[in-house]
Amino acid sequence: MTIDSQASWTAAFRSAVVSPHESLDLFEPRSFAAQTLRQVIRLDGGGSALRVRLSNRYGKEPLRVGGAHLAIRTQDSAIDPHSDTPLRLDGATDFTVPAGEEVITDPLERPVAAGDEMAITLWLPEHTGPATYSAVPLRTGYAVPGNALTAPTLAGTEGLEELATRHFLTGADVLAPAGTAVAVAFGDSWFEGAGTTTDTDHRFPDLLNRRLRDAGRRGWVVNQGISANRLLTDEIGEHALARLQRDALDVPGVTHVLIHFGLNDLGLPGQEAYPATAPIPTAADLITGLTTLADRIHAAGLTAVATTVGPYKDTVYEGYSTPEGVAVAREVNDWIRGADSPFDSYADFAAAVADPADHDRIRDDYDCGDGLHVNDAGAQALADSVDLAALDL
């Protein structure tokens, strides 16, 4: 293909992944064998060409891909057959992703735009072992027995499974105009979107992208949230300081990094130990970790944008909310809002969705029902709390 010398490869979709071999069992890992896997992504930005990223990062054996196709998704598992195109790796349609590695497919020279829904279909002829996966993608995936790589739809296929998790698929890049700015939403479930409605794209980054498009901005946000992820401690997923380079700083085209961490550092120890208590980090511990994130983002020449720790008092998850943890969250939020914060700007998530009568809990009309995550309206309030002038995309 002929590549425009004024364009550059830029992240247009991301899906942060976790290991199926973790000791915490909040999510159910799985494997595949002699099955076809069809998964849908929605592009956050567009360009003149597209390439796809497939990951076997946490696999313990090579991942054989007997075929991979990309097509425009029409509805549910159905695709537009006229758009169906093989994905190749170094020219091959049958390829292997080594254990512990990620591959980028050969570019497809085809124009794509923000909002395009693409189906990536993988034929997995051999046993995959426990799959590298995204836990809460909020996009229904589909698996069927046998090779259905080019099937116009998987509906009605015997053995059809609908999947709540996403497997092996970590991103798509587009060939975008030079100077396109991209923000990485690097955080936990408040970015990944837990609590919002599946298959509707009402996650915070999606709604922020709508604001950016409505304002005529050329840049966009990609989502690298991991539900239950922590700032200082591994599981779920590698902790933020460990995955920052790969999941944020190395993202092609990144100019800004948005941060939301702290909830799970404060809540997961008690939830896992319940009914016993468990030690949690101090405000100083979290502030040190957040400062390190900001310093590393700045050292990479990028803009660092913080968000205050969301309210979570009275969550239904036993042991998660403690008076000590809520007090630490308040102290960290005061620091983020204050003059000593190292971030370039911040969005006040806590204020945006807090109950006016009790600022430590989510207001009822923004609560998804668990007291820890926001619903679609709450996600809109989070998106509305971002100062687009400060974000500068």
Short mmCIF file of C-alpha atoms in Angstrom, two decimals:
data_model
loop_
_atom_site.label_atom_id
_atom_site.label_comp_id
_atom_site.label_asym_id
_atom_site.label_seq_id
_atom_site.Cartn_x
_atom_site.Cartn_y
_atom_site.Cartn_z
CA MET A 1 0.00 0.00 0.00
CA THR A 2 1.04 3.63 -0.46
CA ILE A 3 1.31 5.40 2.87
CA ASP A 4 0.72 9.15 3.13
CA SER A 5 3.97 10.63 4.41
CA GLN A 6 1.98 13.27 6.31
CA ALA A 7 -0.08 10.67 8.18
CA SER A 8 0.92 8.50 11.13
CA TRP A 9 -0.37 5.37 12.84
CA THR A 10 -2.63 6.43 15.68
CA ALA A 11 -4.63 4.40 18.20
CA ALA A 12 -8.33 4.39 17.28
CA PHE A 13 -9.48 1.66 19.67
CA ARG A 14 -7.97 0.03 22.74
CA SER A 15 -8.99 -2.75 25.10
CA ALA A 16 -6.75 -3.35 28.13
CA VAL A 17 -6.29 -7.02 28.99
CA VAL A 18 -5.70 -9.12 32.09
CA SER A 19 -4.25 -12.53 32.81
CA PRO A 20 -6.48 -15.61 33.15
CA HIS A 21 -4.00 -16.98 35.69
CA GLU A 22 -4.60 -14.45 38.50
CA SER A 23 -5.45 -15.59 42.01
CA LEU A 24 -8.40 -13.22 42.42
CA ASP A 25 -11.49 -14.74 40.81
CA LEU A 26 -13.72 -11.71 40.17
CA PHE A 27 -14.06 -12.70 36.51
CA GLU A 28 -14.31 -16.06 34.78
CA PRO A 29 -11.45 -16.88 32.37
CA ARG A 30 -11.93 -19.32 29.53
CA SER A 31 -10.26 -20.99 26.55
CA PHE A 32 -11.29 -21.91 23.00
CA ALA A 33 -10.73 -24.91 20.73
CA ALA A 34 -11.91 -25.48 17.13
CA GLN A 35 -14.16 -22.43 17.44
CA THR A 36 -14.85 -19.18 15.63
CA LEU A 37 -14.80 -16.01 17.71
CA ARG A 38 -16.50 -12.84 16.43
CA GLN A 39 -16.01 -9.62 18.40
CA VAL A 40 -17.21 -6.09 17.75
CA ILE A 41 -15.30 -2.85 18.24
CA ARG A 42 -16.35 0.75 17.72
CA LEU A 43 -13.65 3.06 16.41
CA ASP A 44 -12.96 6.22 18.41
CA GLY A 45 -11.31 7.92 15.43
CA GLY A 46 -10.80 7.50 11.74
CA GLY A 47 -8.16 7.44 9.05
CA SER A 48 -7.18 6.19 5.60
CA ALA A 49 -6.03 2.72 6.67
CA LEU A 50 -6.52 0.27 9.53
CA ARG A 51 -4.51 -2.39 11.33
CA VAL A 52 -5.54 -4.68 14.22
CA ARG A 53 -3.66 -5.79 17.34
CA LEU A 54 -3.98 -9.35 18.66
CA SER A 55 -2.46 -10.38 21.97
CA ASN A 56 -1.30 -13.60 23.55
CA ARG A 57 0.40 -11.64 26.32
CA TYR A 58 -0.66 -13.94 29.13
CA GLY A 59 -0.88 -17.15 27.13
CA LYS A 60 1.39 -20.01 28.12
CA GLU A 61 1.37 -21.62 24.69
CA PRO A 62 1.41 -20.27 21.12
CA LEU A 63 -1.93 -19.00 19.79
CA ARG A 64 -2.72 -20.43 16.36
CA VAL A 65 -4.98 -18.19 14.29
CA GLY A 66 -6.25 -20.20 11.34
CA GLY A 67 -7.80 -17.11 9.81
CA ALA A 68 -8.82 -13.58 10.76
CA HIS A 69 -11.33 -11.34 8.98
CA LEU A 70 -12.52 -7.77 9.40
CA ALA A 71 -15.93 -6.54 8.27
CA ILE A 72 -18.48 -3.85 8.96
CA ARG A 73 -20.85 -5.06 11.67
CA THR A 74 -24.51 -4.51 10.79
CA GLN A 75 -26.40 -5.90 13.80
CA ASP A 76 -25.58 -8.31 16.61
CA SER A 77 -23.25 -10.93 15.05
CA ALA A 78 -24.19 -10.02 11.45
CA ILE A 79 -21.74 -8.41 9.04
CA ASP A 80 -21.87 -6.79 5.62
CA PRO A 81 -20.41 -9.58 3.45
CA HIS A 82 -19.25 -7.10 0.81
CA SER A 83 -16.96 -5.48 3.40
CA ASP A 84 -15.49 -8.76 4.67
CA THR A 85 -11.70 -8.73 4.24
CA PRO A 86 -8.98 -11.15 5.39
CA LEU A 87 -6.47 -9.86 7.91
CA ARG A 88 -2.90 -10.96 7.23
CA LEU A 89 0.30 -11.10 9.21
CA ASP A 90 3.41 -10.69 7.04
CA GLY A 91 1.22 -11.68 4.12
CA ALA A 92 -0.08 -14.89 5.70
CA THR A 93 -3.73 -15.57 6.55
CA ASP A 94 -2.82 -18.46 8.88
CA PHE A 95 -0.40 -17.36 11.58
CA THR A 96 0.73 -17.88 15.16
CA VAL A 97 1.01 -15.39 18.01
CA PRO A 98 3.86 -16.58 20.27
CA ALA A 99 3.22 -16.99 23.99
CA GLY A 100 3.69 -13.69 25.80
CA GLU A 101 3.61 -11.57 22.65
CA GLU A 102 1.33 -9.30 20.61
CA VAL A 103 1.13 -8.92 16.84
CA ILE A 104 -0.06 -6.14 14.53
CA THR A 105 -1.76 -7.21 11.31
CA ASP A 106 -0.74 -5.91 7.92
CA PRO A 107 -2.46 -2.59 7.09
CA LEU A 108 -5.75 -2.54 5.21
CA GLU A 109 -5.98 0.47 2.92
CA ARG A 110 -9.60 1.45 3.50
CA PRO A 111 -11.06 4.67 4.92
CA VAL A 112 -12.70 4.38 8.33
CA ALA A 113 -14.38 6.97 10.54
CA ALA A 114 -15.10 7.55 14.20
CA GLY A 115 -18.14 5.52 15.18
CA ASP A 116 -17.63 2.76 12.61
CA GLU A 117 -18.48 -0.63 14.09
CA MET A 118 -16.16 -3.38 12.92
CA ALA A 119 -16.41 -7.12 13.51
CA ILE A 120 -13.15 -9.01 13.90
CA THR A 121 -13.64 -12.73 13.36
CA LEU A 122 -11.00 -15.29 14.40
CA TRP A 123 -10.91 -18.98 13.46
CA LEU A 124 -9.12 -20.77 16.33
CA PRO A 125 -8.52 -24.35 15.16
CA GLU A 126 -6.41 -25.51 18.12
CA HIS A 127 -6.79 -25.33 21.87
CA THR A 128 -5.84 -21.82 22.95
CA GLY A 129 -5.25 -22.44 26.63
CA PRO A 130 -6.66 -19.86 29.06
CA ALA A 131 -7.14 -16.71 27.00
CA THR A 132 -5.73 -13.22 27.49
CA TYR A 133 -8.89 -11.17 27.92
CA SER A 134 -10.69 -7.92 28.72
CA ALA A 135 -13.02 -8.43 31.64
CA VAL A 136 -15.74 -5.80 31.17
CA PRO A 137 -15.72 -4.66 27.53
CA LEU A 138 -19.49 -4.03 27.54
CA ARG A 139 -19.64 -5.38 23.98
CA THR A 140 -21.29 -8.72 23.30
CA GLY A 141 -19.00 -11.21 21.59
CA TYR A 142 -19.91 -14.45 19.88
CA ALA A 143 -18.36 -17.93 19.69
CA VAL A 144 -19.50 -20.92 17.64
CA PRO A 145 -18.08 -24.40 16.99
CA GLY A 146 -16.17 -24.92 13.76
CA ASN A 147 -14.93 -22.57 11.08
CA ALA A 148 -17.51 -19.80 10.50
CA LEU A 149 -14.92 -17.21 9.50
CA THR A 150 -16.93 -15.78 6.62
CA ALA A 151 -20.46 -16.45 7.89
CA PRO A 152 -22.74 -13.43 7.26
CA THR A 153 -24.24 -14.02 10.70
CA LEU A 154 -23.71 -16.43 13.56
CA ALA A 155 -27.35 -16.23 14.66
CA GLY A 156 -29.03 -19.62 14.66
CA THR A 157 -25.75 -21.52 14.67
CA GLU A 158 -25.87 -24.60 16.90
CA GLY A 159 -23.67 -24.07 19.94
CA LEU A 160 -23.68 -20.27 19.67
CA GLU A 161 -22.37 -18.58 22.82
CA GLU A 162 -22.73 -14.90 23.69
CA LEU A 163 -19.65 -13.64 25.53
CA ALA A 164 -19.47 -10.85 28.09
CA THR A 165 -15.66 -10.83 27.91
CA ARG A 166 -13.35 -9.90 25.01
CA HIS A 167 -10.46 -12.20 24.04
CA PHE A 168 -7.10 -11.67 22.29
CA LEU A 169 -8.19 -8.35 20.72
CA THR A 170 -6.37 -5.35 22.20
CA GLY A 171 -6.62 -2.57 19.67
CA ALA A 172 -6.91 -1.03 16.25
CA ASP A 173 -4.79 1.74 14.77
CA VAL A 174 -5.65 4.07 11.91
CA LEU A 175 -3.49 6.09 9.57
CA ALA A 176 -4.55 9.54 10.78
CA PRO A 177 -3.56 13.05 9.71
CA ALA A 178 -0.35 14.36 11.22
CA GLY A 179 -0.95 16.19 14.48
CA THR A 180 -3.99 14.16 15.54
CA ALA A 181 -4.12 14.25 19.35
CA VAL A 182 -5.16 11.21 21.39
CA ALA A 183 -5.90 10.92 25.09
CA VAL A 184 -5.60 7.57 26.86
CA ALA A 185 -8.18 6.99 29.60
CA PHE A 186 -5.90 5.00 31.90
CA GLY A 187 -7.67 3.73 34.97
CA ASP A 188 -10.14 1.34 36.52
CA SER A 189 -13.82 0.42 36.07
CA TRP A 190 -14.88 4.07 36.02
CA PHE A 191 -13.12 4.26 32.67
CA GLU A 192 -13.78 0.72 31.43
CA GLY A 193 -17.46 1.43 31.97
CA ALA A 194 -18.79 -1.06 34.54
CA GLY A 195 -22.36 -0.10 35.44
CA THR A 196 -23.26 1.38 32.05
CA THR A 197 -25.47 -0.36 29.51
CA THR A 198 -23.88 -3.08 27.38
CA ASP A 199 -23.69 -2.51 23.60
CA THR A 200 -24.70 1.17 23.82
CA ASP A 201 -21.32 2.94 24.16
CA HIS A 202 -22.26 4.94 27.23
CA ARG A 203 -18.89 4.61 28.96
CA PHE A 204 -17.19 7.80 30.11
CA PRO A 205 -14.62 7.82 27.25
CA ASP A 206 -17.38 7.27 24.64
CA LEU A 207 -19.41 10.18 25.97
CA LEU A 208 -16.35 12.41 26.22
CA ASN A 209 -15.63 11.60 22.58
CA ARG A 210 -19.13 12.76 21.66
CA ARG A 211 -18.46 16.07 23.39
CA LEU A 212 -15.17 16.42 21.53
CA ARG A 213 -16.82 15.71 18.16
CA ASP A 214 -19.70 18.12 18.91
CA ALA A 215 -17.10 20.79 19.72
CA GLY A 216 -15.35 20.20 16.38
CA ARG A 217 -12.20 18.73 17.91
CA ARG A 218 -9.98 16.52 15.75
CA GLY A 219 -8.65 14.38 18.60
CA TRP A 220 -10.24 11.56 20.56
CA VAL A 221 -9.99 9.33 23.64
CA VAL A 222 -9.18 5.61 23.74
CA ASN A 223 -10.13 3.44 26.69
CA GLN A 224 -7.48 1.56 28.69
CA GLY A 225 -9.55 1.01 31.82
CA ILE A 226 -9.45 -2.29 33.71
CA SER A 227 -12.23 -3.02 36.18
CA ALA A 228 -10.85 -3.72 39.69
CA ASN A 229 -7.40 -2.46 38.65
CA ARG A 230 -5.24 -0.83 41.32
CA LEU A 231 -2.59 1.86 41.47
CA LEU A 232 -0.13 0.07 43.75
CA THR A 233 -0.99 -3.65 43.75
CA ASP A 234 -1.32 -6.28 41.04
CA GLU A 235 -4.67 -7.99 40.35
CA ILE A 236 -6.97 -7.40 38.74
CA GLY A 237 -4.44 -6.69 35.96
CA GLU A 238 -0.94 -5.42 36.52
CA HIS A 239 -0.95 -2.37 38.78
CA ALA A 240 -0.93 1.09 37.18
CA LEU A 241 2.74 1.82 37.76
CA ALA A 242 3.65 -1.47 36.07
CA ARG A 243 1.39 -1.12 33.03
CA LEU A 244 1.74 2.63 32.43
CA GLN A 245 4.43 2.31 29.77
CA ARG A 246 2.67 -0.33 27.69
CA ASP A 247 -0.94 0.75 28.15
CA ALA A 248 -0.48 4.52 28.00
CA LEU A 249 2.93 5.93 27.12
CA ASP A 250 3.53 3.54 24.21
CA VAL A 251 0.09 4.02 22.65
CA PRO A 252 0.70 5.44 19.15
CA GLY A 253 -0.37 9.07 18.84
CA VAL A 254 -0.86 9.64 22.58
CA THR A 255 -0.62 13.25 23.72
CA HIS A 256 -2.64 13.18 26.97
CA VAL A 257 -3.18 10.62 29.75
CA LEU A 258 -6.28 10.74 31.97
CA ILE A 259 -5.99 9.01 35.35
CA HIS A 260 -8.55 7.43 37.69
CA PHE A 261 -7.11 5.19 40.40
CA GLY A 262 -7.47 4.60 44.12
CA LEU A 263 -10.90 3.05 44.61
CA ASN A 264 -9.75 -0.55 44.38
CA ASP A 265 -6.60 0.05 46.42
CA LEU A 266 -8.93 1.15 49.23
CA GLY A 267 -11.78 -1.30 48.68
CA LEU A 268 -10.45 -4.63 47.41
CA PRO A 269 -8.40 -5.54 50.52
CA GLY A 270 -11.49 -5.40 52.72
CA GLN A 271 -13.72 -7.10 50.16
CA GLU A 272 -11.29 -9.99 49.75
CA ALA A 273 -10.75 -10.37 53.51
CA TYR A 274 -14.39 -9.86 54.55
CA PRO A 275 -15.59 -10.32 57.26
CA ALA A 276 -12.07 -9.78 58.56
CA THR A 277 -10.43 -6.40 58.09
CA ALA A 278 -7.36 -5.80 55.95
CA PRO A 279 -4.77 -3.01 55.78
CA ILE A 280 -5.26 -0.35 53.13
CA PRO A 281 -2.82 2.22 51.74
CA THR A 282 -2.55 5.61 53.39
CA ALA A 283 -3.28 8.86 51.58
CA ALA A 284 0.48 9.40 51.46
CA ASP A 285 0.92 6.04 49.72
CA LEU A 286 -1.64 6.90 47.04
CA ILE A 287 -0.32 10.44 46.60
CA THR A 288 3.20 9.10 46.11
CA GLY A 289 1.95 6.65 43.48
CA LEU A 290 -0.11 9.28 41.66
CA THR A 291 2.82 11.68 41.72
CA THR A 292 5.02 9.01 40.17
CA LEU A 293 2.45 8.52 37.41
CA ALA A 294 2.33 12.25 36.71
CA ASP A 295 6.12 12.52 36.68
CA ARG A 296 6.50 9.62 34.24
CA ILE A 297 3.78 11.02 31.97
CA HIS A 298 5.51 14.40 31.92
CA ALA A 299 8.91 12.80 31.31
CA ALA A 300 7.39 11.26 28.16
CA GLY A 301 6.40 14.74 27.00
CA LEU A 302 2.67 14.17 27.57
CA THR A 303 -0.09 16.03 29.40
CA ALA A 304 -1.31 14.46 32.66
CA VAL A 305 -4.96 14.91 33.65
CA ALA A 306 -6.23 13.60 36.98
CA THR A 307 -9.76 12.76 38.04
CA THR A 308 -10.82 12.73 41.67
CA VAL A 309 -11.60 9.37 43.26
CA GLY A 310 -15.26 8.56 42.81
CA PRO A 311 -17.56 8.21 45.84
CA TYR A 312 -18.36 4.69 47.00
CA LYS A 313 -19.75 4.81 50.53
CA ASP A 314 -22.58 2.28 51.09
CA THR A 315 -21.60 0.07 48.16
CA VAL A 316 -23.27 -3.33 48.24
CA TYR A 317 -19.92 -5.16 48.08
CA GLU A 318 -19.32 -6.29 51.64
CA GLY A 319 -16.07 -5.09 53.16
CA TYR A 320 -15.28 -2.72 50.28
CA SER A 321 -16.36 0.55 51.88
CA THR A 322 -14.85 1.39 55.26
CA PRO A 323 -14.76 4.68 57.16
CA GLU A 324 -10.96 4.58 56.96
CA GLY A 325 -10.97 4.11 53.19
CA VAL A 326 -13.55 6.84 52.61
CA ALA A 327 -11.45 9.24 54.70
CA VAL A 328 -8.34 8.43 52.63
CA ALA A 329 -10.27 9.05 49.40
CA ARG A 330 -11.34 12.46 50.71
CA GLU A 331 -7.74 13.36 51.55
CA VAL A 332 -6.46 12.26 48.14
CA ASN A 333 -9.19 14.26 46.41
CA ASP A 334 -8.32 17.39 48.37
CA TRP A 335 -4.71 16.96 47.20
CA ILE A 336 -5.77 16.51 43.55
CA ARG A 337 -7.79 19.72 43.78
CA GLY A 338 -5.00 21.61 45.53
CA ALA A 339 -1.97 23.61 44.48
CA ASP A 340 0.48 20.79 45.27
CA SER A 341 -0.96 18.42 42.67
CA PRO A 342 1.55 17.65 39.88
CA PHE A 343 -1.18 17.16 37.27
CA ASP A 344 -1.77 19.68 34.49
CA SER A 345 -5.51 19.75 35.20
CA TYR A 346 -8.21 17.63 36.78
CA ALA A 347 -11.84 16.65 36.34
CA ASP A 348 -13.80 16.47 39.58
CA PHE A 349 -15.51 13.10 39.21
CA ALA A 350 -16.37 12.96 42.91
CA ALA A 351 -18.23 16.28 42.83
CA ALA A 352 -19.93 15.46 39.53
CA VAL A 353 -21.81 12.40 40.82
CA ALA A 354 -21.88 12.84 44.62
CA ASP A 355 -25.09 12.80 46.61
CA PRO A 356 -25.66 16.44 47.70
CA ALA A 357 -26.72 15.16 51.12
CA ASP A 358 -23.68 12.89 51.54
CA HIS A 359 -20.67 13.60 49.31
CA ASP A 360 -19.10 10.21 50.07
CA ARG A 361 -21.80 8.26 48.20
CA ILE A 362 -23.09 8.28 44.60
CA ARG A 363 -26.38 10.14 44.17
CA ASP A 364 -29.28 7.78 43.52
CA ASP A 365 -30.06 8.87 39.95
CA TYR A 366 -26.42 8.28 38.91
CA ASP A 367 -25.98 4.97 40.75
CA CYS A 368 -26.06 1.79 38.62
CA GLY A 369 -27.42 -0.02 41.67
CA ASP A 370 -24.28 -1.22 43.42
CA GLY A 371 -23.16 2.02 45.06
CA LEU A 372 -19.74 1.72 43.41
CA HIS A 373 -20.34 2.40 39.71
CA VAL A 374 -22.30 5.01 37.80
CA ASN A 375 -25.07 4.34 35.28
CA ASP A 376 -25.37 5.92 31.82
CA ALA A 377 -26.54 9.26 33.23
CA GLY A 378 -23.70 9.22 35.73
CA ALA A 379 -21.17 8.52 32.97
CA GLN A 380 -22.55 11.54 31.11
CA ALA A 381 -22.02 13.64 34.23
CA LEU A 382 -18.40 12.43 34.35
CA ALA A 383 -17.89 13.37 30.70
CA ASP A 384 -19.47 16.76 31.29
CA SER A 385 -17.07 17.42 34.20
CA VAL A 386 -14.04 17.51 31.85
CA ASP A 387 -12.90 20.98 30.80
CA LEU A 388 -12.37 20.61 27.05
CA ALA A 389 -10.16 23.69 27.00
CA ALA A 390 -7.82 22.10 29.52
CA LEU A 391 -7.90 18.77 27.70
CA ASP A 392 -6.83 20.50 24.46
CA LEU A 393 -7.47 17.70 21.97
#
